[in-house]
Coordinates of N, CA, C and O in Angstrom, one line a residue:
L1 N 32.7 46.4 -50.3 CA 32.2 45.5 -49.3 C 33.2 45.0 -48.3 O 32.9 44.2 -47.5
G2 N 34.4 45.5 -48.4 CA 35.4 45.1 -47.4 C 36.1 43.8 -47.8 O 37.0 43.4 -47.0
W3 N 35.8 43.2 -48.9 CA 36.4 41.9 -49.3 C 37.9 42.1 -49.6 O 38.7 41.2 -49.5
T4 N 38.3 43.3 -49.8 CA 39.8 43.5 -50.1 C 40.5 44.2 -49.0 O 41.6 44.7 -49.1
A5 N 39.8 44.3 -47.8 CA 40.4 44.9 -46.7 C 41.7 44.1 -46.2 O 41.7 42.9 -46.2
T6 N 42.7 44.9 -46.0 CA 44.0 44.3 -45.5 C 44.4 45.1 -44.3 O 43.9 46.2 -44.0
E7 N 45.4 44.6 -43.6 CA 45.9 45.4 -42.4 C 46.4 46.7 -42.9 O 46.2 47.7 -42.3
A8 N 47.1 46.7 -44.1 CA 47.6 48.0 -44.6 C 46.5 48.9 -45.0 O 46.6 50.1 -44.7
S9 N 45.4 48.5 -45.6 CA 44.3 49.4 -46.0 C 43.6 49.9 -44.8 O 43.2 51.1 -44.8
L10 N 43.5 49.1 -43.7 CA 42.9 49.6 -42.5 C 43.7 50.6 -41.8 O 43.3 51.7 -41.3
T11 N 45.0 50.4 -41.7 CA 45.9 51.3 -40.9 C 46.3 52.5 -41.7 O 46.8 53.5 -41.1
R12 N 45.9 52.6 -43.0 CA 46.1 53.9 -43.7 C 45.1 54.9 -43.2 O 45.4 56.0 -43.1
V13 N 43.9 54.4 -42.8 CA 42.9 55.3 -42.3 C 43.0 55.4 -40.7 O 42.9 56.4 -40.2
L14 N 43.1 54.2 -40.1 CA 43.2 54.2 -38.6 C 44.7 54.2 -38.4 O 45.3 53.2 -37.9
S15 N 45.4 55.3 -38.6 CA 46.8 55.4 -38.7 C 47.5 55.7 -37.4 O 48.7 55.6 -37.3
A16 N 46.8 56.0 -36.3 CA 47.4 56.2 -35.0 C 47.4 54.8 -34.3 O 46.5 54.0 -34.5
T17 N 48.5 54.5 -33.6 CA 48.7 53.2 -33.0 C 49.2 53.4 -31.5 O 50.0 54.3 -31.3
R18 N 48.6 52.6 -30.7 CA 49.0 52.6 -29.3 C 49.3 51.1 -29.0 O 48.4 50.3 -29.1
E19 N 50.5 50.8 -28.6 CA 50.8 49.4 -28.3 C 51.0 49.2 -26.8 O 51.6 50.0 -26.1
T20 N 50.4 48.1 -26.3 CA 50.5 47.8 -24.9 C 51.1 46.4 -24.7 O 51.5 45.8 -25.7
E21 N 51.2 45.9 -23.6 CA 51.8 44.6 -23.3 C 51.1 43.5 -24.2 O 51.7 42.6 -24.7
H22 N 49.7 43.6 -24.3 CA 49.0 42.5 -25.0 C 48.2 43.0 -26.2 O 47.6 42.1 -26.8
F23 N 48.3 44.2 -26.6 CA 47.5 44.8 -27.7 C 48.3 45.7 -28.6 O 49.2 46.4 -28.2
V24 N 47.8 45.7 -29.9 CA 48.2 46.8 -30.8 C 46.9 47.4 -31.2 O 46.0 46.8 -31.8
I25 N 46.7 48.7 -30.8 CA 45.4 49.3 -31.0 C 45.5 50.4 -32.1 O 46.4 51.3 -32.0
H26 N 44.7 50.2 -33.1 CA 44.8 51.2 -34.3 C 43.5 52.1 -34.2 O 42.4 51.5 -34.0
Y27 N 43.6 53.3 -34.4 CA 42.5 54.3 -34.3 C 42.8 55.5 -35.2 O 43.9 55.7 -35.6
M28 N 41.8 56.3 -35.3 CA 41.9 57.5 -36.2 C 42.4 58.7 -35.4 O 41.9 59.0 -34.3
P29 N 43.5 59.3 -35.9 CA 44.0 60.5 -35.3 C 42.8 61.6 -35.2 O 42.0 61.7 -36.1
G30 N 42.8 62.3 -34.1 CA 41.8 63.3 -33.9 C 40.5 62.9 -33.4 O 39.6 63.7 -33.2
S31 N 40.3 61.5 -33.3 CA 39.0 61.0 -32.9 C 38.8 61.0 -31.4 O 39.8 61.3 -30.6
A32 N 37.6 60.7 -30.9 CA 37.4 60.6 -29.4 C 38.4 59.5 -28.9 O 38.9 59.7 -27.8
T33 N 38.6 58.4 -29.6 CA 39.5 57.4 -29.1 C 40.9 58.0 -29.0 O 41.6 57.7 -28.0
A34 N 41.3 58.8 -29.9 CA 42.6 59.4 -29.8 C 42.7 60.3 -28.5 O 43.8 60.2 -27.8
R35 N 41.7 61.0 -28.2 CA 41.7 61.8 -27.0 C 41.7 61.0 -25.7 O 42.2 61.5 -24.7
E36 N 41.2 59.8 -25.8 CA 41.0 58.9 -24.6 C 41.9 57.7 -24.7 O 41.6 56.7 -24.0
I37 N 42.9 57.7 -25.5 CA 43.6 56.5 -25.8 C 44.2 55.8 -24.6 O 44.3 54.5 -24.5
E38 N 44.7 56.5 -23.6 CA 45.3 55.9 -22.4 C 44.2 55.1 -21.7 O 44.4 54.0 -21.2
M39 N 43.0 55.7 -21.6 CA 41.9 55.0 -20.9 C 41.4 53.8 -21.7 O 41.2 52.7 -21.2
V40 N 41.4 53.9 -23.1 CA 41.1 52.8 -23.9 C 42.1 51.7 -23.8 O 41.7 50.5 -23.7
A41 N 43.3 52.0 -23.8 CA 44.4 51.0 -23.6 C 44.3 50.3 -22.2 O 44.4 49.1 -22.2
A42 N 44.0 51.1 -21.2 CA 43.9 50.5 -19.9 C 42.6 49.6 -19.8 O 42.7 48.5 -19.2
E43 N 41.6 50.0 -20.5 CA 40.4 49.1 -20.5 C 40.6 47.8 -21.2 O 40.2 46.7 -20.8
H44 N 41.4 47.9 -22.3 CA 41.8 46.6 -23.0 C 42.6 45.7 -22.1 O 42.3 44.5 -22.0
E45 N 43.6 46.3 -21.4 CA 44.4 45.5 -20.6 C 43.6 44.9 -19.4 O 43.9 43.8 -19.0
Y46 N 42.7 45.7 -18.9 CA 41.9 45.2 -17.7 C 41.0 44.0 -18.2 O 40.9 43.0 -17.5
A47 N 40.4 44.1 -19.4 CA 39.6 43.0 -19.9 C 40.5 41.8 -20.2 O 40.1 40.6 -19.9
W48 N 41.7 42.0 -20.6 CA 42.7 40.8 -20.8 C 42.9 40.2 -19.5 O 42.8 38.9 -19.4
Q49 N 43.3 40.9 -18.4 CA 43.6 40.4 -17.1 C 42.3 39.6 -16.5 O 42.5 38.6 -15.9
T50 N 41.2 40.2 -16.8 CA 39.9 39.5 -16.3 C 39.7 38.2 -17.0 O 39.5 37.2 -16.3
L51 N 39.9 38.1 -18.3 CA 39.8 36.8 -19.0 C 40.9 35.9 -18.6 O 40.6 34.7 -18.5
E52 N 42.1 36.4 -18.4 CA 43.2 35.5 -18.0 C 42.9 34.9 -16.7 O 43.1 33.7 -16.5
A53 N 42.3 35.6 -15.8 CA 42.0 35.1 -14.4 C 40.9 34.0 -14.5 O 41.0 33.0 -13.8
K54 N 39.9 34.2 -15.4 CA 38.8 33.3 -15.5 C 39.3 32.0 -16.3 O 38.8 30.9 -16.0
L55 N 40.1 32.1 -17.3 CA 40.5 31.0 -18.2 C 41.8 30.3 -17.8 O 42.0 29.2 -18.1
G56 N 42.7 31.1 -17.1 CA 44.0 30.5 -16.8 C 44.9 30.4 -18.0 O 46.0 29.8 -17.8
R57 N 44.6 31.0 -19.1 CA 45.4 31.0 -20.3 C 45.1 32.3 -21.1 O 44.1 32.9 -20.9
T58 N 46.1 32.6 -21.9 CA 46.0 33.8 -22.8 C 46.4 33.4 -24.2 O 47.1 32.4 -24.4
P59 N 46.1 34.3 -25.1 CA 46.6 34.1 -26.5 C 48.1 34.2 -26.5 O 48.7 34.9 -25.6
E60 N 48.7 33.5 -27.4 CA 50.2 33.5 -27.5 C 50.8 34.8 -28.2 O 52.0 35.0 -28.1
R61 N 49.9 35.5 -28.8 CA 50.4 36.7 -29.5 C 49.5 37.9 -29.1 O 48.4 37.7 -28.5
K62 N 49.9 39.1 -29.5 CA 49.1 40.3 -29.2 C 47.9 40.3 -30.0 O 47.9 39.9 -31.1
V63 N 46.8 40.8 -29.4 CA 45.5 41.0 -30.1 C 45.6 42.4 -30.8 O 46.0 43.4 -30.2
V64 N 45.2 42.4 -32.0 CA 45.1 43.7 -32.8 C 43.7 44.2 -32.7 O 42.7 43.5 -33.0
S65 N 43.6 45.5 -32.2 CA 42.3 46.1 -32.1 C 42.1 47.3 -33.0 O 43.0 48.2 -32.9
Y66 N 41.1 47.2 -33.9 CA 40.9 48.4 -34.8 C 39.6 49.1 -34.2 O 38.6 48.4 -34.1
I67 N 39.8 50.4 -34.0 CA 38.6 51.1 -33.4 C 38.2 52.1 -34.5 O 38.9 53.1 -34.7
F68 N 37.0 51.9 -35.1 CA 36.5 52.7 -36.1 C 35.6 53.8 -35.4 O 35.0 53.7 -34.4
V69 N 35.6 55.0 -36.1 CA 34.8 56.1 -35.5 C 33.3 55.8 -35.5 O 32.6 56.1 -34.6
T70 N 32.8 55.2 -36.6 CA 31.4 54.8 -36.7 C 31.3 53.5 -37.4 O 32.2 53.0 -38.0
G71 N 30.1 52.9 -37.3 CA 29.8 51.7 -38.0 C 29.9 51.9 -39.5 O 30.3 51.0 -40.3
E72 N 29.5 53.1 -39.9 CA 29.6 53.4 -41.4 C 31.0 53.4 -41.9 O 31.3 52.9 -43.0
Q73 N 31.9 53.9 -41.1 CA 33.3 53.9 -41.4 C 33.8 52.4 -41.5 O 34.5 52.0 -42.4
R74 N 33.4 51.6 -40.5 CA 33.8 50.2 -40.5 C 33.2 49.5 -41.8 O 33.8 48.7 -42.4
Q75 N 31.9 49.9 -42.1 CA 31.3 49.3 -43.3 C 32.1 49.7 -44.6 O 32.4 48.8 -45.4
A76 N 32.5 50.9 -44.7 CA 33.3 51.3 -45.9 C 34.6 50.6 -46.0 O 35.1 50.3 -47.1
L77 N 35.3 50.4 -44.8 CA 36.6 49.8 -44.8 C 36.7 48.3 -44.7 O 37.6 47.7 -45.3
L78 N 35.7 47.8 -44.1 CA 35.7 46.3 -43.7 C 34.5 45.5 -44.3 O 34.6 44.3 -44.5
G79 N 33.4 46.2 -44.5 CA 32.2 45.6 -44.9 C 31.2 45.2 -43.8 O 30.2 44.5 -44.1
A80 N 31.5 45.6 -42.6 CA 30.6 45.3 -41.5 C 30.1 46.5 -40.8 O 30.9 47.2 -40.2
D81 N 28.8 46.9 -40.9 CA 28.3 48.1 -40.3 C 27.7 47.9 -38.9 O 28.1 48.5 -37.9
K82 N 26.8 47.0 -38.8 CA 25.9 46.9 -37.6 C 26.6 46.0 -36.6 O 26.1 45.9 -35.4
V83 N 27.6 45.2 -36.9 CA 28.2 44.3 -35.9 C 29.6 44.6 -35.7 O 30.3 45.0 -36.6
E84 N 30.1 44.3 -34.5 CA 31.5 44.4 -34.2 C 31.9 42.9 -34.2 O 31.2 42.0 -33.7
V85 N 33.1 42.6 -34.7 CA 33.5 41.3 -35.0 C 34.9 41.0 -34.5 O 35.7 42.0 -34.4
S86 N 35.2 39.8 -34.2 CA 36.5 39.4 -33.8 C 36.7 37.9 -34.3 O 36.4 37.0 -33.5
P87 N 37.2 37.7 -35.5 CA 37.5 36.3 -36.0 C 38.6 35.7 -35.1 O 39.7 36.2 -35.0
P88 N 38.2 34.6 -34.4 CA 39.2 33.9 -33.5 C 40.5 33.6 -34.2 O 41.6 33.7 -33.6
W89 N 40.5 33.2 -35.5 CA 41.7 32.8 -36.2 C 42.6 33.9 -36.5 O 43.8 33.8 -36.7
R90 N 42.1 35.2 -36.5 CA 43.0 36.3 -36.7 C 43.4 37.0 -35.4 O 44.4 37.7 -35.4
Q91 N 42.7 36.8 -34.4 CA 42.9 37.5 -33.1 C 43.0 39.0 -33.3 O 43.8 39.7 -32.8
H92 N 42.0 39.5 -34.2 CA 41.8 40.9 -34.4 C 40.4 41.3 -33.9 O 39.5 40.5 -34.0
M93 N 40.2 42.5 -33.3 CA 38.9 43.0 -33.0 C 38.6 44.2 -33.8 O 39.4 45.1 -34.0
Y94 N 37.4 44.2 -34.4 CA 37.0 45.3 -35.3 C 35.8 46.0 -34.5 O 34.7 45.5 -34.6
L95 N 36.1 47.1 -33.8 CA 35.2 47.7 -32.9 C 34.8 49.1 -33.4 O 35.5 49.8 -34.1
S96 N 33.7 49.6 -32.9 CA 33.3 51.0 -33.0 C 33.7 51.8 -31.8 O 33.7 51.2 -30.7
Q97 N 34.0 53.0 -32.0 CA 34.3 53.9 -30.9 C 33.0 54.0 -30.0 O 31.9 54.2 -30.5
R98 N 33.1 53.8 -28.7 CA 32.0 53.9 -27.8 C 32.4 54.6 -26.5 O 33.6 54.6 -26.2
P99 N 31.5 55.1 -25.8 CA 31.8 55.7 -24.5 C 32.3 54.6 -23.5 O 31.9 53.4 -23.6
W100 N 33.1 55.0 -22.5 CA 33.6 54.1 -21.5 C 32.5 53.8 -20.6 O 31.7 54.6 -20.2
P101 N 32.4 52.6 -20.1 CA 33.1 51.4 -20.5 C 32.6 50.8 -21.8 O 31.4 50.9 -22.0
H102 N 33.4 50.3 -22.7 CA 33.0 49.8 -23.9 C 32.2 48.5 -23.7 O 32.7 47.6 -23.0
D103 N 31.0 48.5 -24.1 CA 30.1 47.4 -23.8 C 30.2 46.2 -24.6 O 29.6 45.1 -24.3
V104 N 31.0 46.2 -25.7 CA 31.2 45.0 -26.5 C 32.6 44.5 -26.5 O 32.8 43.3 -26.8
M105 N 33.6 45.3 -26.3 CA 35.0 44.9 -26.4 C 35.3 43.7 -25.6 O 36.0 42.8 -26.1
P106 N 34.9 43.5 -24.3 CA 35.2 42.3 -23.5 C 34.7 41.1 -24.2 O 35.3 40.0 -24.2
H107 N 33.5 41.1 -24.8 CA 32.9 40.0 -25.5 C 33.8 39.7 -26.7 O 34.1 38.5 -27.0
E108 N 34.1 40.7 -27.5 CA 35.0 40.4 -28.7 C 36.3 39.9 -28.3 O 36.9 39.1 -29.0
L109 N 36.9 40.4 -27.2 CA 38.2 39.9 -26.7 C 38.0 38.4 -26.4 O 39.0 37.6 -26.6
G110 N 36.9 38.0 -25.9 CA 36.6 36.5 -25.6 C 36.8 35.7 -26.9 O 37.4 34.6 -26.9
H111 N 36.4 36.2 -28.0 CA 36.6 35.5 -29.3 C 38.1 35.4 -29.6 O 38.5 34.4 -30.1
S112 N 38.8 36.5 -29.4 CA 40.2 36.5 -29.6 C 40.9 35.4 -28.8 O 41.9 34.8 -29.2
F113 N 40.5 35.3 -27.5 CA 41.1 34.3 -26.6 C 40.8 32.9 -27.1 O 41.6 32.0 -27.0
L114 N 39.6 32.7 -27.8 CA 39.3 31.4 -28.3 C 40.2 30.9 -29.4 O 40.3 29.8 -29.7
G115 N 40.9 31.9 -30.1 CA 41.7 31.6 -31.2 C 42.8 30.6 -30.9 O 43.2 29.8 -31.7
D116 N 43.3 30.6 -29.7 CA 44.4 29.7 -29.3 C 43.8 28.4 -28.6 O 44.5 27.5 -28.3
F117 N 42.5 28.4 -28.4 CA 41.9 27.2 -27.7 C 41.2 26.3 -28.7 O 41.0 25.1 -28.4
G118 N 40.8 26.8 -29.8 CA 40.0 26.1 -30.8 C 40.9 25.2 -31.8 O 42.0 24.9 -31.5
D119 N 40.2 24.9 -32.9 CA 41.0 24.1 -33.9 C 42.1 24.9 -34.4 O 42.2 26.1 -34.3
P120 N 43.2 24.2 -34.9 CA 44.4 24.9 -35.3 C 44.2 25.8 -36.6 O 45.1 26.6 -36.8
I121 N 43.2 25.6 -37.3 CA 43.0 26.5 -38.5 C 42.2 27.7 -38.3 O 42.7 28.8 -38.5
L122 N 41.0 27.6 -37.8 CA 40.1 28.8 -37.5 C 40.0 29.2 -36.1 O 39.4 30.2 -35.8
G123 N 40.6 28.4 -35.2 CA 40.5 28.7 -33.8 C 39.1 28.6 -33.2 O 38.7 29.2 -32.2
L124 N 38.2 27.8 -33.9 CA 36.8 27.6 -33.5 C 36.7 26.4 -32.6 O 37.4 25.4 -32.9
P125 N 35.8 26.4 -31.6 CA 35.6 25.2 -30.8 C 35.0 24.1 -31.6 O 34.0 24.3 -32.3
I126 N 35.6 22.9 -31.6 CA 35.2 21.8 -32.4 C 34.7 20.7 -31.5 O 35.3 20.4 -30.4
R127 N 33.5 20.1 -31.8 CA 33.0 19.0 -31.1 C 32.7 17.9 -32.2 O 31.9 18.1 -33.1
G128 N 33.5 16.8 -32.1 CA 33.4 15.8 -33.1 C 34.0 16.4 -34.4 O 35.1 16.9 -34.4
L129 N 33.2 16.3 -35.5 CA 33.7 16.9 -36.8 C 33.1 18.2 -37.1 O 33.3 18.8 -38.2
H130 N 32.3 18.8 -36.2 CA 31.6 20.1 -36.4 C 32.0 21.1 -35.4 O 32.3 20.8 -34.3
F131 N 32.0 22.4 -35.8 CA 32.3 23.4 -34.8 C 31.1 23.6 -34.0 O 30.0 23.4 -34.4
D132 N 31.3 24.0 -32.7 CA 30.3 24.2 -31.7 C 29.8 25.7 -31.7 O 30.5 26.5 -31.1
G133 N 28.8 26.0 -32.4 CA 28.3 27.3 -32.5 C 27.9 27.9 -31.2 O 28.0 29.1 -30.9
A134 N 27.4 27.1 -30.3 CA 27.0 27.6 -28.9 C 28.2 28.1 -28.2 O 28.1 29.1 -27.5
L135 N 29.3 27.4 -28.3 CA 30.6 27.9 -27.7 C 31.1 29.1 -28.3 O 31.7 30.0 -27.7
V136 N 31.0 29.2 -29.7 CA 31.5 30.4 -30.4 C 31.0 31.7 -29.8 O 31.7 32.6 -29.6
E137 N 29.7 31.8 -29.6 CA 29.1 33.0 -29.0 C 28.8 32.8 -27.5 O 28.9 33.8 -26.8
G138 N 28.5 31.6 -27.1 CA 28.2 31.4 -25.6 C 29.3 31.7 -24.7 O 29.1 32.4 -23.7
L139 N 30.5 31.2 -25.0 CA 31.6 31.4 -24.1 C 32.0 32.9 -24.0 O 32.1 33.4 -22.8
P140 N 32.2 33.6 -25.1 CA 32.5 35.1 -24.9 C 31.3 35.8 -24.1 O 31.6 36.7 -23.4
T141 N 30.1 35.4 -24.4 CA 29.0 36.1 -23.7 C 29.0 35.8 -22.2 O 28.9 36.6 -21.4
A142 N 29.3 34.5 -21.8 CA 29.4 34.1 -20.4 C 30.5 34.8 -19.7 O 30.4 35.1 -18.5
L143 N 31.6 35.0 -20.4 CA 32.8 35.6 -19.8 C 32.8 37.1 -19.7 O 33.5 37.6 -18.9
A144 N 32.1 37.7 -20.5 CA 32.1 39.2 -20.6 C 31.3 39.8 -19.4 O 30.3 39.2 -19.0
P145 N 31.7 40.9 -18.9 CA 31.0 41.5 -17.8 C 29.6 42.1 -18.3 O 29.5 42.3 -19.5
R146 N 28.7 42.2 -17.4 CA 27.4 42.8 -17.8 C 27.4 44.3 -17.3 O 27.3 44.6 -16.2
Q147 N 27.6 45.2 -18.3 CA 27.8 46.6 -18.0 C 26.5 47.2 -17.4 O 26.6 48.0 -16.5
L148 N 25.3 46.7 -17.8 CA 24.1 47.4 -17.4 C 23.8 47.1 -15.9 O 23.3 48.0 -15.2
D149 N 24.2 45.9 -15.4 CA 23.8 45.7 -14.0 C 25.1 45.4 -13.2 O 25.0 45.1 -12.0
N150 N 26.3 45.4 -13.9 CA 27.5 45.1 -13.2 C 27.6 43.8 -12.4 O 28.3 43.7 -11.5
L151 N 26.8 42.8 -12.9 CA 26.8 41.5 -12.3 C 27.3 40.4 -13.3 O 26.8 40.5 -14.4
D152 N 28.1 39.5 -12.8 CA 28.5 38.4 -13.7 C 27.4 37.3 -13.6 O 26.5 37.5 -12.8
L153 N 27.5 36.2 -14.3 CA 26.5 35.2 -14.3 C 26.3 34.6 -12.9 O 25.2 34.4 -12.5
H154 N 27.4 34.4 -12.1 CA 27.3 33.8 -10.8 C 26.5 34.8 -9.9 O 25.7 34.4 -9.1
E155 N 26.8 36.1 -10.0 CA 26.2 37.1 -9.1 C 24.7 37.2 -9.5 O 23.8 37.3 -8.6
Q156 N 24.4 37.1 -10.8 CA 23.0 37.1 -11.2 C 22.2 35.9 -10.7 O 21.1 36.1 -10.2
A157 N 22.8 34.8 -10.7 CA 22.2 33.6 -10.2 C 22.0 33.7 -8.7 O 20.9 33.3 -8.2
A158 N 22.9 34.2 -8.0 CA 22.8 34.4 -6.5 C 21.7 35.4 -6.2 O 20.9 35.1 -5.2
V159 N 21.5 36.4 -7.0 CA 20.4 37.4 -6.7 C 19.1 36.6 -7.0 O 18.1 36.8 -6.1
L160 N 19.0 35.9 -8.0 CA 17.7 35.1 -8.3 C 17.4 34.1 -7.1 O 16.3 34.0 -6.7
D161 N 18.4 33.5 -6.7 CA 18.2 32.5 -5.5 C 17.7 33.3 -4.3 O 16.8 32.8 -3.6
R162 N 18.3 34.4 -4.0 CA 17.9 35.2 -2.9 C 16.5 35.7 -3.0 O 15.7 35.7 -2.1
L163 N 16.1 36.2 -4.2 CA 14.8 36.6 -4.5 C 13.8 35.5 -4.3 O 12.7 35.7 -3.7
R164 N 14.1 34.3 -4.8 CA 13.2 33.2 -4.6 C 13.1 32.8 -3.1 O 12.0 32.6 -2.7
S165 N 14.2 32.9 -2.4 CA 14.1 32.6 -1.0 C 13.3 33.6 -0.2 O 12.4 33.3 0.6
E166 N 13.4 34.9 -0.6 CA 12.7 35.9 0.1 C 11.2 35.8 -0.3 O 10.3 36.0 0.5
E167 N 10.9 35.4 -1.5 CA 9.5 35.2 -2.0 C 8.9 34.1 -1.2 O 7.7 34.3 -0.7
H168 N 9.6 33.0 -1.0 CA 9.0 31.9 -0.2 C 8.9 32.3 1.2 O 7.9 31.9 1.9
T169 N 9.8 33.0 1.8 CA 9.7 33.5 3.2 C 8.5 34.4 3.3 O 7.8 34.2 4.3
S170 N 8.3 35.3 2.4 CA 7.1 36.1 2.5 C 5.8 35.3 2.4 O 4.8 35.6 3.1
E171 N 5.8 34.3 1.5 CA 4.6 33.4 1.4 C 4.3 32.7 2.7 O 3.2 32.6 3.2
L172 N 5.4 32.2 3.3 CA 5.3 31.5 4.6 C 4.8 32.4 5.7 O 3.9 32.0 6.5
Q173 N 5.3 33.6 5.8 CA 4.9 34.6 6.8 C 3.4 35.0 6.6 O 2.7 35.1 7.6
S174 N 3.0 35.1 5.4 CA 1.6 35.4 5.2 C 0.6 34.3 5.6 O -0.5 34.5 5.9
L175 N 1.1 33.1 5.5 CA 0.3 31.9 5.9 C 0.2 31.8 7.4 O -0.7 31.2 8.0
A176 N 1.2 32.3 8.1 CA 1.3 32.2 9.6 C 0.3 33.0 10.3 O -0.4 33.9 9.9

């Protein structure tokens, strides 16, 4: 179930490593990730720079990224099949290999960035005496790019505003 997963047990299987300025990326030799590792590394760094520009801060240490060939492999090694995860307190991302652009990695990196912003033990956002679940998922979701439409939240809001304005303009013109 992955309860005994350690960095050593994961890197025995994901034994290839690419280190960048902000990441240590572990992946399986001979995998699609191995063939595209320079693009994967560049995508990681681009996501880092994007979050740094939005937040004005970065984690104090490198983020470790484990890229599994499949969810089934992640299940066997870590215990998580259907979800990609990034515990803020570890600043590790456990991802599946995906075609470029990776549609989940920027979100998971948002969790890693939270590790240095949250409480000192788990890196979770705390409000009062309780952690704020809305911020745990909401902030990474808000900060991550939207691959399907290539619009961030502000751009989406602007489009909706324009559509509403055009709708009202059309209504006014039909009344004239």
